[in-house]
Each structure stands twice: as C-alpha cells, then as structure tokens.
Short mmCIF file of C-alpha atoms in Angstrom, two decimals:
data_model
loop_
_atom_site.label_atom_id
_atom_site.label_comp_id
_atom_site.label_asym_id
_atom_site.label_seq_id
_atom_site.Cartn_x
_atom_site.Cartn_y
_atom_site.Cartn_z
CA MET I 89 77.82 -154.72 -110.60
CA ARG I 90 78.46 -151.47 -112.46
CA GLN I 91 81.96 -150.14 -111.95
CA PRO I 92 82.36 -146.56 -110.64
CA LEU I 93 83.19 -143.82 -113.13
CA SER I 94 86.91 -143.25 -113.59
CA TRP I 95 86.86 -139.72 -114.94
CA CYS I 96 86.37 -136.38 -113.22
CA LEU I 97 83.80 -133.87 -114.47
CA VAL I 98 83.91 -130.34 -113.17
CA ALA I 99 81.21 -127.72 -113.74
CA ALA I 100 82.02 -124.10 -113.06
CA ILE I 101 79.93 -121.85 -110.85
CA VAL I 102 77.59 -119.85 -113.05
CA ALA I 103 74.82 -117.43 -112.27
CA GLY I 104 71.44 -118.98 -111.65
CA PRO I 105 68.16 -118.57 -109.78
CA VAL I 106 68.04 -119.09 -106.05
CA ALA I 107 65.92 -121.97 -104.83
CA THR I 108 63.61 -120.76 -102.08
CA PRO I 109 63.36 -122.83 -98.91
CA ILE I 110 60.30 -122.78 -96.69
CA ALA I 111 62.19 -120.31 -94.51
CA SER I 112 65.70 -118.87 -94.44
CA ALA I 113 68.06 -120.26 -91.82
CA ALA I 114 67.54 -117.21 -89.61
CA GLU I 115 63.75 -117.31 -90.01
CA ALA I 116 63.22 -121.06 -89.64
CA LYS I 117 61.42 -122.04 -86.45
CA THR I 118 63.76 -123.75 -83.99
CA ALA I 119 63.23 -125.27 -80.56
CA THR I 120 66.28 -123.48 -79.16
CA PRO I 121 68.07 -120.17 -79.90
CA ILE I 122 70.43 -122.09 -82.22
CA LYS I 123 69.74 -121.12 -85.83
CA HIS I 124 73.01 -122.39 -87.30
CA ILE I 125 74.85 -125.57 -86.36
CA VAL I 126 78.32 -126.25 -87.77
CA ILE I 127 79.74 -129.74 -87.28
CA ILE I 128 83.46 -130.36 -87.69
CA PHE I 129 83.72 -134.10 -88.18
CA GLY I 130 87.33 -135.00 -87.46
CA GLU I 131 89.14 -138.29 -87.80
CA ASN I 132 90.35 -141.06 -85.55
CA GLN I 133 90.84 -139.97 -81.95
CA SER I 134 89.94 -141.57 -78.63
CA PHE I 135 89.09 -139.53 -75.56
CA ASP I 136 92.09 -140.66 -73.51
CA HIS I 137 94.41 -139.99 -76.47
CA TYR I 138 93.41 -136.29 -76.47
CA PHE I 139 92.04 -135.59 -72.99
CA GLY I 140 93.27 -138.39 -70.70
CA THR I 141 95.11 -136.08 -68.28
CA TYR I 142 92.84 -133.02 -68.65
CA PRO I 143 93.15 -130.45 -67.15
CA ASN I 144 96.76 -131.20 -66.12
CA ALA I 145 99.52 -130.63 -68.68
CA LEU I 146 103.22 -131.22 -68.12
CA ASN I 147 104.16 -127.72 -69.43
CA VAL I 148 107.68 -128.54 -70.56
CA ASN I 149 109.94 -125.81 -71.92
CA GLY I 150 109.48 -125.01 -75.58
CA GLU I 151 105.81 -126.03 -75.77
CA PRO I 152 102.73 -123.81 -75.38
CA ALA I 153 101.79 -123.81 -71.72
CA PHE I 154 98.35 -124.79 -70.49
CA ASN I 155 97.15 -123.69 -67.07
CA ALA I 156 93.64 -124.64 -66.08
CA LEU I 157 91.13 -122.05 -64.91
CA PRO I 158 90.09 -122.17 -61.26
CA ASN I 159 87.35 -124.70 -60.51
CA THR I 160 87.90 -126.61 -63.74
CA PRO I 161 85.94 -129.88 -63.42
CA SER I 162 87.70 -133.22 -63.62
CA VAL I 163 87.09 -135.84 -66.29
CA ASN I 164 86.91 -139.61 -66.35
CA GLY I 165 90.48 -139.82 -67.56
CA LEU I 166 93.75 -141.56 -66.80
CA SER I 167 94.01 -142.09 -63.05
CA ASN I 168 97.32 -142.79 -61.31
CA ALA I 169 96.47 -146.48 -61.32
CA LEU I 170 95.80 -146.46 -65.08
CA LEU I 171 99.00 -144.51 -65.72
CA ASN I 172 101.26 -146.70 -63.59
CA ASN I 173 99.68 -150.14 -63.41
CA ASN I 174 97.63 -150.35 -66.58
CA PRO I 175 95.78 -153.52 -67.66
CA ASN I 176 97.69 -153.31 -70.97
CA LEU I 177 100.80 -154.49 -69.16
CA ASN I 178 99.10 -157.82 -69.86
CA PRO I 179 101.84 -160.26 -71.03
CA ALA I 180 99.53 -161.25 -73.90
CA ASN I 181 100.58 -157.96 -75.51
CA GLY I 182 104.15 -159.24 -75.82
CA ALA I 183 106.78 -156.57 -76.44
CA GLY I 184 103.98 -154.01 -76.82
CA ALA I 185 102.81 -154.33 -73.19
CA ALA I 186 102.88 -150.78 -71.82
CA ASN I 187 101.44 -148.15 -69.56
CA PRO I 188 100.01 -144.99 -71.14
CA PHE I 189 102.78 -142.50 -71.94
CA ARG I 190 102.92 -138.86 -73.00
CA LEU I 191 103.69 -137.94 -76.60
CA ASP I 192 105.22 -134.48 -76.83
CA ARG I 193 104.58 -131.76 -79.39
CA THR I 194 107.44 -132.92 -81.64
CA GLN I 195 105.69 -136.30 -81.84
CA ALA I 196 102.39 -134.96 -83.16
CA PHE I 197 102.63 -136.97 -86.39
CA THR I 198 102.26 -140.71 -85.72
CA GLN I 199 101.62 -144.04 -87.34
CA ASP I 200 97.98 -144.93 -87.99
CA MET I 201 96.58 -147.58 -85.62
CA SER I 202 94.26 -150.48 -86.51
CA HIS I 203 90.62 -149.48 -86.12
CA ASP I 204 88.49 -152.08 -87.85
CA TYR I 205 85.25 -153.45 -86.46
CA MET I 206 86.61 -156.75 -85.15
CA PRO I 207 90.08 -155.71 -83.83
CA GLU I 208 88.55 -152.91 -81.78
CA GLN I 209 86.22 -155.38 -80.10
CA GLN I 210 89.12 -157.77 -79.48
CA ALA I 211 91.16 -154.98 -77.88
CA PHE I 212 88.27 -154.33 -75.47
CA ASP I 213 88.48 -157.99 -74.39
CA GLY I 214 85.00 -158.24 -72.91
CA GLY I 215 85.46 -154.96 -71.01
CA ALA I 216 88.89 -155.70 -69.54
CA MET I 217 90.29 -153.06 -71.95
CA ASP I 218 93.68 -154.81 -71.82
CA LEU I 219 94.60 -155.96 -75.35
CA PHE I 220 95.08 -152.74 -77.29
CA PRO I 221 98.75 -153.37 -78.25
CA GLU I 222 97.87 -156.89 -79.37
CA TYR I 223 94.92 -156.02 -81.61
CA THR I 224 94.95 -152.32 -82.55
CA GLY I 225 98.56 -151.25 -81.99
CA TYR I 226 101.05 -150.57 -84.79
CA PRO I 227 104.67 -149.62 -84.08
CA GLY I 228 106.32 -146.41 -85.21
CA PRO I 229 108.14 -144.59 -86.50
CA PRO I 230 106.62 -142.10 -86.86
CA PRO I 231 106.95 -140.61 -84.34
CA THR I 232 110.55 -140.52 -83.22
CA GLN I 233 111.33 -142.13 -79.90
CA ARG I 234 112.01 -140.20 -76.70
CA ASP I 235 113.93 -141.86 -73.85
CA LYS I 236 112.51 -145.36 -73.39
CA GLN I 237 109.04 -144.79 -74.78
CA PRO I 238 107.34 -147.82 -76.41
CA VAL I 239 107.10 -145.95 -79.73
CA LEU I 240 108.84 -148.68 -81.73
CA THR I 241 106.46 -151.41 -80.56
CA THR I 242 102.71 -151.93 -80.77
CA GLY I 243 102.68 -150.15 -77.40
CA LEU I 244 102.55 -146.90 -79.39
CA VAL I 245 98.77 -147.32 -79.19
CA MET I 246 99.02 -146.35 -75.50
CA GLY I 247 100.38 -142.86 -76.30
CA TYR I 248 98.44 -139.73 -75.34
CA TYR I 249 98.73 -135.95 -75.73
CA ASP I 250 98.12 -133.20 -73.22
CA GLY I 251 97.28 -129.51 -73.46
CA ASN I 252 100.79 -128.65 -74.65
CA THR I 253 99.93 -130.31 -77.99
CA THR I 254 96.10 -130.41 -78.14
CA THR I 255 96.26 -126.85 -76.89
CA ALA I 256 93.34 -125.30 -78.75
CA LEU I 257 90.95 -128.13 -77.88
CA TRP I 258 91.86 -127.92 -74.20
CA ASN I 259 91.38 -124.13 -74.28
CA TYR I 260 87.97 -124.50 -75.92
CA ALA I 261 87.02 -127.02 -73.24
CA GLN I 262 87.94 -124.39 -70.62
CA HIS I 263 85.72 -121.70 -72.08
CA PHE I 264 82.87 -123.77 -73.48
CA ALA I 265 81.61 -127.35 -72.94
CA MET I 266 82.93 -130.85 -73.53
CA SER I 267 81.79 -134.43 -72.92
CA ASP I 268 83.78 -137.22 -71.32
CA ASN I 269 81.12 -139.84 -72.00
CA SER I 270 80.54 -139.78 -75.76
CA TYR I 271 81.09 -142.77 -78.06
CA SER I 272 81.25 -144.04 -81.59
CA THR I 273 77.79 -145.30 -82.43
CA ASP I 274 79.24 -148.64 -83.56
CA PHE I 275 82.67 -150.19 -83.55
CA GLY I 276 84.53 -149.75 -86.84
CA PRO I 277 86.36 -147.29 -89.10
CA SER I 278 85.59 -144.00 -90.85
CA THR I 279 82.76 -145.02 -93.17
CA VAL I 280 80.84 -146.57 -90.29
CA GLY I 281 81.13 -143.41 -88.21
CA ALA I 282 80.33 -141.08 -91.10
CA ILE I 283 77.19 -142.98 -92.10
CA ASN I 284 76.06 -143.13 -88.47
CA LEU I 285 76.51 -139.37 -88.10
CA ILE I 286 73.91 -138.67 -90.78
CA SER I 287 71.60 -141.68 -90.60
CA GLY I 288 72.32 -143.83 -87.54
CA GLN I 289 71.92 -146.86 -89.79
CA THR I 290 74.80 -148.80 -91.38
CA ASN I 291 72.54 -151.65 -92.54
CA GLY I 292 70.93 -151.66 -95.96
CA VAL I 293 73.52 -151.84 -98.76
CA VAL I 294 71.56 -151.66 -102.02
CA ASN I 295 74.41 -151.47 -104.59
CA TYR I 296 78.10 -152.26 -104.43
CA THR I 297 81.21 -152.94 -106.50
CA GLY I 298 84.44 -154.76 -105.75
CA GLY I 299 83.13 -157.54 -103.56
CA THR I 300 81.79 -157.75 -100.03
CA GLY I 301 84.95 -157.37 -97.96
CA SER I 302 83.67 -154.20 -96.27
CA PHE I 303 80.33 -155.73 -95.29
CA VAL I 304 78.97 -158.43 -93.02
CA GLY I 305 75.74 -160.35 -93.47
CA ASP I 306 72.81 -158.86 -91.55
CA GLY I 307 71.21 -162.25 -90.85
CA ASN I 308 68.51 -161.89 -93.46
CA GLY I 309 70.35 -161.94 -96.77
CA GLY I 310 71.40 -158.28 -96.73
CA TYR I 311 74.58 -156.46 -95.77
CA THR I 312 75.76 -154.10 -93.05
CA VAL I 313 78.79 -151.85 -93.62
CA ILE I 314 81.65 -152.55 -91.20
CA GLY I 315 84.60 -151.40 -93.36
CA ASP I 316 85.62 -148.52 -95.60
CA PRO I 317 84.08 -148.88 -99.07
CA ASP I 318 84.02 -145.72 -101.17
CA PRO I 319 80.71 -144.16 -102.24
CA TYR I 320 79.03 -145.89 -105.18
CA GLY I 321 79.32 -143.76 -108.33
CA ASP I 322 81.59 -141.02 -106.96
CA VAL I 323 83.99 -140.15 -109.78
CA CYS I 324 86.88 -140.25 -107.31
CA SER I 325 86.01 -143.60 -105.75
CA GLY I 326 88.12 -146.72 -106.03
CA SER I 327 86.97 -150.18 -107.07
CA GLU I 328 85.28 -151.14 -103.77
CA THR I 329 82.11 -149.09 -103.30
CA ALA I 330 78.72 -149.15 -101.59
CA GLN I 331 75.38 -147.40 -101.87
CA MET I 332 72.99 -147.23 -98.95
CA GLY I 333 69.22 -147.58 -99.06
CA SER I 334 68.04 -145.89 -95.87
CA LYS I 335 67.09 -142.26 -95.33
CA ASN I 336 69.51 -139.73 -93.92
CA ILE I 337 69.17 -136.37 -92.20
CA GLY I 338 69.55 -134.61 -95.55
CA ASP I 339 66.32 -136.19 -96.76
CA LEU I 340 64.49 -134.91 -93.68
CA LEU I 341 65.96 -131.40 -93.96
CA ASN I 342 65.05 -131.24 -97.65
CA ALA I 343 61.45 -132.21 -96.93
CA ALA I 344 61.26 -129.47 -94.29
CA GLY I 345 62.88 -126.82 -96.50
CA ILE I 346 65.88 -126.36 -94.19
CA THR I 347 69.14 -125.29 -95.84
CA TRP I 348 72.13 -127.55 -95.29
CA GLY I 349 75.35 -128.83 -96.82
CA TRP I 350 78.34 -131.13 -96.47
CA PHE I 351 81.53 -129.18 -97.19
CA ALA I 352 84.49 -131.46 -97.94
CA GLY I 353 88.14 -130.62 -98.44
CA GLY I 354 89.21 -131.28 -102.03
CA PHE I 355 85.67 -131.68 -103.39
CA ASN I 356 86.01 -128.97 -106.06
CA LEU I 357 87.86 -130.86 -108.79
CA GLY I 358 88.52 -127.70 -110.79
CA ILE I 359 90.99 -126.19 -108.35
CA VAL I 360 94.70 -126.48 -109.19
CA ASN I 361 96.89 -126.51 -106.07
CA SER I 362 100.20 -124.71 -105.86
CA ASN I 363 101.98 -128.04 -106.42
CA GLY I 364 100.17 -128.47 -109.76
CA THR I 365 97.76 -131.20 -108.64
CA THR I 366 94.07 -131.05 -109.52
CA GLY I 367 90.95 -133.18 -109.94
CA CYS I 368 90.64 -136.28 -107.82
CA ASN I 369 94.42 -136.19 -107.28
CA ARG I 370 94.64 -132.76 -105.66
CA SER I 371 97.11 -132.99 -102.80
CA SER I 372 98.67 -130.86 -100.09
CA SER I 373 101.62 -131.10 -97.73
CA SER I 374 101.63 -130.15 -94.07
CA PRO I 375 103.47 -126.94 -93.19
CA ILE I 376 104.19 -128.45 -89.77
CA VAL I 377 105.29 -132.07 -90.23
CA VAL I 378 107.24 -133.82 -92.96
CA ALA I 379 104.89 -136.50 -94.23
CA GLY I 380 104.79 -135.96 -97.97
CA PRO I 381 101.77 -134.82 -100.00
CA GLN I 382 98.36 -136.27 -99.09
CA ALA I 383 95.26 -136.38 -101.29
CA ASP I 384 92.92 -133.55 -100.27
CA TYR I 385 89.69 -135.46 -100.90
CA VAL I 386 88.93 -138.81 -99.28
CA PRO I 387 85.77 -140.33 -100.81
CA HIS I 388 84.84 -142.56 -97.88
CA HIS I 389 84.83 -139.54 -95.55
CA THR I 390 81.88 -138.00 -97.44
CA PRO I 391 78.74 -139.81 -96.24
CA PHE I 392 75.98 -138.11 -98.24
CA GLN I 393 77.66 -139.52 -101.36
CA TYR I 394 76.51 -143.01 -100.28
CA TYR I 395 72.85 -142.14 -100.89
CA ALA I 396 71.24 -141.61 -104.29
CA SER I 397 69.01 -138.87 -102.90
CA THR I 398 71.85 -136.71 -101.53
CA SER I 399 74.85 -137.55 -103.69
CA ASN I 400 76.76 -135.37 -106.15
CA PRO I 401 78.69 -138.09 -107.98
CA THR I 402 80.30 -135.81 -110.58
CA HIS I 403 81.22 -133.15 -108.02
CA ALA I 404 79.08 -130.64 -109.94
CA ARG I 405 79.60 -127.07 -108.82
CA PRO I 406 76.84 -124.91 -107.33
CA LYS I 407 75.19 -122.34 -109.56
CA SER I 408 76.25 -119.51 -107.28
CA LEU I 409 77.19 -118.77 -103.71
CA GLN I 410 73.55 -117.87 -103.06
CA THR I 411 72.27 -121.32 -104.08
CA ILE I 412 74.51 -123.22 -101.68
CA GLY I 413 72.39 -125.14 -99.20
CA TYR I 414 69.32 -125.21 -101.43
CA SER I 415 67.76 -128.32 -102.92
CA LEU I 416 67.40 -127.08 -106.50
CA ASP I 417 71.11 -126.47 -106.85
CA PRO I 418 72.95 -129.05 -109.06
CA ALA I 419 75.55 -129.68 -106.34
CA ASN I 420 72.79 -131.40 -104.31
CA HIS I 421 74.22 -130.21 -100.96
CA ASP I 422 77.77 -131.61 -101.52
CA TYR I 423 80.37 -128.85 -101.76
CA ASP I 424 84.02 -127.97 -101.32
CA ILE I 425 85.21 -126.74 -97.91
CA ASN I 426 86.12 -123.38 -99.49
CA ASP I 427 82.47 -122.96 -100.49
CA PHE I 428 81.46 -122.80 -96.84
CA PHE I 429 83.62 -119.79 -96.07
CA SER I 430 82.69 -118.09 -99.35
CA ALA I 431 78.93 -118.62 -99.01
CA VAL I 432 78.77 -117.55 -95.36
CA SER I 433 80.93 -114.50 -96.07
CA ALA I 434 78.47 -113.61 -98.86
CA GLY I 435 75.58 -113.73 -96.40
CA ASN I 436 74.32 -117.23 -97.16
CA PHE I 437 74.75 -119.25 -93.95
CA PRO I 438 73.02 -122.66 -94.11
CA ALA I 439 71.14 -123.82 -91.04
CA VAL I 440 73.07 -127.12 -90.87
CA SER I 441 76.67 -127.36 -92.10
CA PHE I 442 78.97 -130.38 -91.90
CA LEU I 443 82.68 -129.61 -92.38
CA LYS I 444 85.45 -132.02 -93.37
CA ALA I 445 88.95 -130.60 -93.68
CA ILE I 446 91.43 -131.54 -96.38
CA ALA I 447 93.23 -134.73 -95.38
CA ILE I 448 96.32 -133.08 -93.87
CA GLN I 449 94.04 -131.20 -91.44
CA ASP I 450 91.43 -133.87 -90.62
CA ALA I 451 93.35 -135.31 -87.58
CA HIS I 452 93.74 -138.80 -89.10
CA PRO I 453 97.08 -140.30 -87.98
CA GLY I 454 99.24 -141.18 -90.95
CA ASN I 455 98.10 -138.19 -93.00
CA SER I 456 97.37 -135.55 -90.35
CA ASP I 457 98.20 -134.65 -86.75
CA PRO I 458 96.80 -132.59 -83.83
CA LEU I 459 98.73 -129.46 -84.84
CA ASP I 460 97.41 -129.35 -88.40
CA GLU I 461 93.93 -130.27 -87.14
CA GLN I 462 94.15 -127.40 -84.68
CA GLN I 463 94.86 -124.94 -87.47
CA PHE I 464 91.61 -125.89 -89.20
CA VAL I 465 89.43 -125.99 -86.07
CA VAL I 466 90.70 -122.60 -84.88
CA LYS I 467 90.24 -121.09 -88.34
CA VAL I 468 86.60 -122.18 -88.35
CA ALA I 469 85.94 -121.08 -84.76
CA ASN I 470 87.56 -117.67 -85.27
CA PHE I 471 85.62 -117.18 -88.50
CA LEU I 472 82.26 -118.04 -86.91
CA GLN I 473 82.89 -115.73 -83.97
CA SER I 474 83.44 -112.84 -86.38
CA LEU I 475 79.92 -113.17 -87.77
CA PRO I 476 76.80 -111.29 -86.66
CA ASP I 477 75.14 -114.73 -86.54
CA TRP I 478 77.52 -115.94 -83.81
CA SER I 479 74.85 -115.28 -81.18
CA SER I 480 72.68 -118.02 -82.74
CA THR I 481 75.43 -120.46 -83.76
CA ALA I 482 76.84 -123.68 -82.30
CA LEU I 483 80.09 -125.28 -83.45
CA ILE I 484 80.34 -129.00 -82.64
CA VAL I 485 83.65 -130.87 -82.80
CA LEU I 486 83.51 -134.67 -82.83
CA TYR I 487 85.18 -137.62 -84.54
CA ASP I 488 84.36 -140.55 -86.81
CA ASP I 489 86.27 -143.28 -84.93
CA SER I 490 88.97 -143.81 -82.33
CA ASP I 491 91.74 -145.03 -84.68
CA GLY I 492 92.20 -147.86 -82.17
CA TRP I 493 94.01 -145.56 -79.69
CA TYR I 494 93.74 -146.72 -76.10
CA ASP I 495 90.80 -145.56 -74.04
CA HIS I 496 90.04 -147.12 -70.68
CA GLN I 497 86.25 -146.69 -70.63
CA LEU I 498 83.84 -149.37 -71.90
CA GLY I 499 80.62 -147.79 -73.08
CA THR I 500 77.15 -149.20 -72.65
CA ILE I 501 76.41 -151.87 -75.25
CA VAL I 502 73.00 -150.72 -76.42
CA ASN I 503 72.94 -152.82 -79.60
CA GLY I 504 74.19 -156.41 -79.81
CA SER I 505 75.34 -158.44 -82.80
CA ASN I 506 76.27 -162.04 -83.54
CA THR I 507 78.38 -162.34 -86.70
CA SER I 508 81.74 -163.78 -87.69
CA ALA I 509 83.17 -160.25 -87.32
CA ASP I 510 82.04 -159.78 -83.71
CA ALA I 511 84.34 -160.49 -80.76
CA LEU I 512 83.53 -158.17 -77.85
CA SER I 513 82.11 -160.85 -75.58
CA GLY I 514 83.71 -163.86 -77.27
CA PRO I 515 84.20 -165.17 -80.81
CA GLY I 516 81.19 -164.22 -82.91
CA ASN I 517 79.49 -162.34 -80.12
CA CYS I 518 78.76 -158.79 -79.07
CA GLY I 519 76.09 -159.42 -76.49
CA SER I 520 72.88 -160.84 -77.93
CA GLY I 521 72.07 -160.27 -81.57
CA ALA I 522 68.51 -161.31 -80.75
CA ASN I 523 68.06 -157.83 -79.28
CA ALA I 524 69.67 -155.96 -82.19
CA LEU I 525 67.97 -152.92 -83.71
CA PRO I 526 66.04 -153.48 -86.94
CA GLY I 527 67.59 -153.03 -90.37
CA VAL I 528 66.45 -151.16 -93.45
CA ASN I 529 64.58 -154.11 -94.92
CA PRO I 530 61.35 -154.45 -92.88
CA ALA I 531 61.94 -158.21 -92.79
CA THR I 532 65.30 -157.66 -91.06
CA VAL I 533 63.91 -157.50 -87.55
CA HIS I 534 67.35 -157.67 -85.93
CA ALA I 535 70.08 -156.40 -88.28
CA GLN I 536 73.47 -157.85 -87.35
CA GLY I 537 76.84 -156.13 -87.69
CA ARG I 538 76.12 -152.99 -85.64
CA CYS I 539 77.76 -153.70 -82.28
CA GLY I 540 77.71 -150.51 -80.25
CA TYR I 541 78.32 -148.24 -78.56
CA GLY I 542 81.93 -148.40 -79.65
CA PRO I 543 85.04 -146.55 -78.40
CA ARG I 544 84.88 -143.29 -76.43
CA GLN I 545 85.79 -140.10 -78.29
CA PRO I 546 86.06 -136.35 -77.68
CA LEU I 547 83.05 -134.09 -78.22
CA LEU I 548 83.06 -130.32 -77.74
CA VAL I 549 80.38 -127.63 -78.08
CA ILE I 550 81.69 -124.13 -78.85
CA SER I 551 78.88 -121.57 -78.71
CA PRO I 552 77.72 -118.52 -76.74
CA TRP I 553 74.99 -120.87 -75.49
CA ALA I 554 77.40 -123.60 -74.36
CA GLN I 555 77.89 -124.15 -70.67
CA HIS I 556 81.14 -122.53 -69.48
CA ASN I 557 84.13 -124.65 -68.40
CA TYR I 558 81.76 -127.60 -68.21
CA VAL I 559 82.21 -131.36 -68.53
CA ASP I 560 79.08 -133.30 -69.42
CA HIS I 561 78.90 -136.88 -68.15
CA SER I 562 75.66 -137.98 -69.83
CA VAL I 563 75.98 -140.79 -72.39
CA THR I 564 75.99 -139.60 -75.99
CA ASP I 565 77.11 -141.01 -79.33
CA GLN I 566 77.55 -139.72 -82.86
CA THR I 567 73.79 -139.75 -83.42
CA ALA I 568 73.30 -137.40 -80.45
CA VAL I 569 74.15 -134.59 -82.89
CA LEU I 570 71.65 -136.05 -85.34
CA ARG I 571 69.01 -136.05 -82.61
CA PHE I 572 69.72 -132.41 -81.73
CA ILE I 573 69.20 -131.40 -85.36
CA GLU I 574 65.94 -133.36 -85.49
CA ASP I 575 64.67 -131.84 -82.25
CA ASN I 576 65.75 -128.28 -83.07
CA TRP I 577 64.56 -128.00 -86.68
CA LEU I 578 62.25 -130.95 -87.36
CA GLY I 579 59.98 -131.16 -84.36
CA GLY I 580 61.51 -134.43 -83.15
CA GLN I 581 61.11 -136.35 -86.41
CA ARG I 582 63.42 -139.40 -86.59
CA ILE I 583 65.19 -141.13 -89.47
CA GLY I 584 63.10 -144.26 -89.16
CA GLN I 585 63.26 -147.95 -88.44
CA GLY I 586 66.38 -149.12 -86.66
CA SER I 587 68.25 -145.81 -86.60
CA TYR I 588 70.23 -145.12 -83.43
CA ASP I 589 68.74 -141.60 -83.22
CA GLY I 590 65.61 -143.24 -81.84
CA ILE I 591 67.47 -144.37 -78.69
CA ALA I 592 70.15 -141.65 -78.45
CA ASN I 593 70.40 -138.81 -75.98
CA SER I 594 70.78 -135.32 -77.42
CA ILE I 595 73.70 -132.94 -76.82
CA THR I 596 71.35 -130.41 -75.18
CA SER I 597 72.92 -130.94 -71.75
CA LEU I 598 76.08 -129.20 -73.01
CA PHE I 599 74.07 -125.99 -73.50
CA ASP I 600 72.42 -123.57 -71.09
CA PHE I 601 69.59 -121.86 -72.94
CA SER I 602 68.52 -119.93 -69.85
CA GLN I 603 71.73 -117.94 -69.54
CA THR I 604 72.47 -114.38 -70.56
CA ILE I 605 75.03 -114.98 -73.28
CA ASN I 606 78.36 -113.26 -73.81
CA THR I 607 79.20 -112.97 -77.51
CA THR I 608 82.70 -111.57 -77.02
CA PRO I 609 84.90 -113.67 -79.34
CA TYR I 610 87.37 -116.08 -77.77
CA ILE I 611 90.08 -115.93 -80.44
CA LEU I 612 92.95 -118.40 -80.53
CA ASN I 613 96.16 -118.51 -82.53
CA GLU I 614 95.80 -121.09 -85.31
CA TRP I 615 99.34 -122.41 -84.90
CA THR I 616 99.85 -122.48 -81.14
CA GLY I 617 96.27 -122.91 -79.93
CA GLU I 618 96.86 -120.19 -77.34
CA PRO I 619 94.70 -117.07 -76.89
CA ALA I 620 95.61 -114.56 -79.57
CA LYS I 621 97.68 -111.63 -78.35
#
C-alpha cells in the first residue's frame, strides 16, 4: 500500500472567484426555520460523567455555584442506589471496585480511559454495567487525589462532574434543550464516532496503510473500522491510515448545492503559534491546567479526510473567505477553525458547519478538560448569538465517544455483530450478526463490526427554537444529527445502503417550531461558565 505523504504543503489564501451554489444558505429551502446548523463535535464523555447528578450540584466554596431553575426536569442519572451501592463494587474489579464519586473543579484534568470497541463491550457485561474499572478504567494521576477517592486505581473511571465544573453545559441545559437518551452509534473510539457522524457507515475500507490493526473483518472479505487509523493521504497522518468507500453527508450537500464545511483546530499549516510551532506540529498549552503542549491538529478527528470526494489531503487554503463552504474552492470543504469565525464575520455563513476545537479544547481527557472545553463552547455560542442570523441558527453539542467513563444506561442494541472483537453478550457476540445492517459492498448483506448503539453521551441543542429547560428522552444517536440535516435541507434523502441514518430518530423533538422565539442572547463567561455580568 502507498505510504502517506510526510511533508506539509500550505497554500495561502488568494483572491478568486466565488463558486455559486444553487441557493445561498439563507435562501435555501428548508423544512424548518433552521437555516444554519453548527455542530460542535467534542471528545470522549459519557452522560453520567457530565450530567449524572443534574440538576443538583454540591456548590462547595470556591467553585462557581449552580442553582437549578424552578421546575427543572429530572434526568435518567445517578440515583441514590447507583451512588451508594453501585454494580461496579463487583469484586471482579479488584482494587478498582468503586461507587461513582464526585471530581471537583481542581480535578478537571484527568487520565484518559480505555475506549476501544471490545473493552467497552466487556465493561457493559451483557447489560449488567458492572465491569468498568476492570475493562475501561485507568488509574491516575492525573488528577490529584482528594480524601479517599479511588483516583489512584482503575476506579477513576467511576468519577463524575457536576455543575460546579461543567458549569456552562449545565447552564445551557437550563435555558435550552438536552437529551438524556442519546448514544454513540457504535461502540469504539474517535474515528468510529467521527465517521458515523457524517456517514453512519464504518464498513467499506477501500485503501489503507500500516496493517489492519484498526479494522475487523466484515464477514465478506472486507473491513470495518473499529479503531483509530488516520486518514489515508493526509499530510499529517501517521503510518496507519484508512480510506473509506461509502458516501457521506458532504457528497449529498454538494449535489444539492448546499454550503458546508468541517472546521478543524490546527488545520491551517501556515500558522506559527506563539511558541514557535507550525505545520503538522503546531501545538498549544492550556491556560488552565498544567499538561504540557498538545498538538493542535488530530488527523483521526477529521472525518471528511477519510473520503476521496471530500478530502483536502494537503490542507490547501481556501481562495478567499467568500469561497468557504463552496464546492469549487481548492480546500474542498476542509478548513481551519479560525476560518469559521472569519468567514461568518465576513458575511459568509455556511448552511452546515462542523466544528472541532484545537486539542487542548476538545474535551478529550489526557489532552483537554471540561474547563478548556467550556471556553471553546461558550466562545462559539456567544459568537453565534451576536449574529443577525441567530434567529435561524441551531448549535448542537455532542461527542464522538464516551472515553470509557462509567454510564449506567444500556442502550438499545439496534445492530448486532459477531466478530472476534465483539463481547457484549459473550465472547465474539453482540447479539446476532445475522441481523446486522448491510455494508458498502452490495454483496456484504450483513456487515460485521458495527455493534451498536454504544455508550450514552451528552447532547445539547442551543437555539432560539430549542425547547426551554427541556430534557428529551427519545432515543437518538450520532446519526440523529445526520438525519436532521437530511430532512431539513435534502428532502429526506439518506446516505444509502446500511447507513444508520436510515433507522435513526432525528433531533427534532428537542425543538419547538411552533413557539414565538426570544432571540435575546444568553451570554456566559468563557472561563467560569456563569452568566456574564
């Protein structure tokens, strides 16, 4: 197999003609009042890890206080029984056996947990949800230990935050809408979630380098992605890469003339950071926690790069701010995160925008934390609310995987799989692979390696059209956002054979399109997550 390029080519923004879509974002026909959707795709959080005790925070001295609004609805979170007599006290967890415990604001930066396809299924233990320390837990530090917390054992995986740390997210949930029943489409790490977000189909590897360690056989001679290969051909990728053969939502938006883009932190290789780093090695350090510099750009967090039709392997720069989002631009819809703010500020607001923060702000334990994530989410939300287009905009916040953090809720298994990497219902099994969704190859009637739904994760909708102080209990997954885009802009067109969008619910139940909207901005402080004074 051809090895990925090892050099970094940067093209400067130069003046050029504007490609004309069928209709501008504001003029495009939509099924709802939403003309602009902005998706913040964060990293590695389970629902219980961020919202397990919502809306009740401990409110200790020295941390931002959170006090719930009257009539705040409850969530399917950590009950007294789960907090005090949890199944993960199971002796099979050894020294890591633990109840859930609160991590305080000084413990925002933690060790990364195990979140691969098979260990996550093993932690679920057939639905008993009692082997998280054994299979997905890693001991700290970080963080530092408080009292007798199980931070220094695999029991760290049982830690959770409340509204004194995840303050902004809890405040957004109070004033807009959230789900307590949304899941990873499949079990597995970042690449699996990212590919599902835009295609709902992790089967169909057509090119790869560096071996097959990130794949599992689909039962018909092909491969399904279950690990974290980098995108094939990306100049910043490592030795293990993959290229996918299915369609993605970008292909459908292009065909319909709808403007869109993926805006990734660190994607512009021409920028020189204040620490002197540039190119694929650009790095930043958190102003909040001491973790050392982290690479800004993470190739396997950039899903459109996995597809020949929507990739920008050299990280070519757009011709101008006015061509961003358009198909004739050399950047091919893959941009730097700074390009989003610049283009929108210049009056060019794509209809569909996916945002990925630089690594220190993407929420991924081990390189980020809830406080740095909060700074990015609030920056985006405050920016969008300052725009005249806010009245037709929806900001969606969701995550690529759970990081292996404990969550007590088993989702519905809508897609089975029988491979050597499956273990949910016993060795080699996740339900019945005979009922699995099809793969990319028409001959792959039941593509293996896509056990799902996987772990439960947070999902928030921040919009004038969102329901107010509302918790949605309908089942959704990462492709629910995909389905909303398809229904709103594409007349209900679907990706195609075997994609989860064909069986997913939409996120429409988090909106109320019959209401009289209030566009008064709800502005938060980027650093505390509290309402701005």
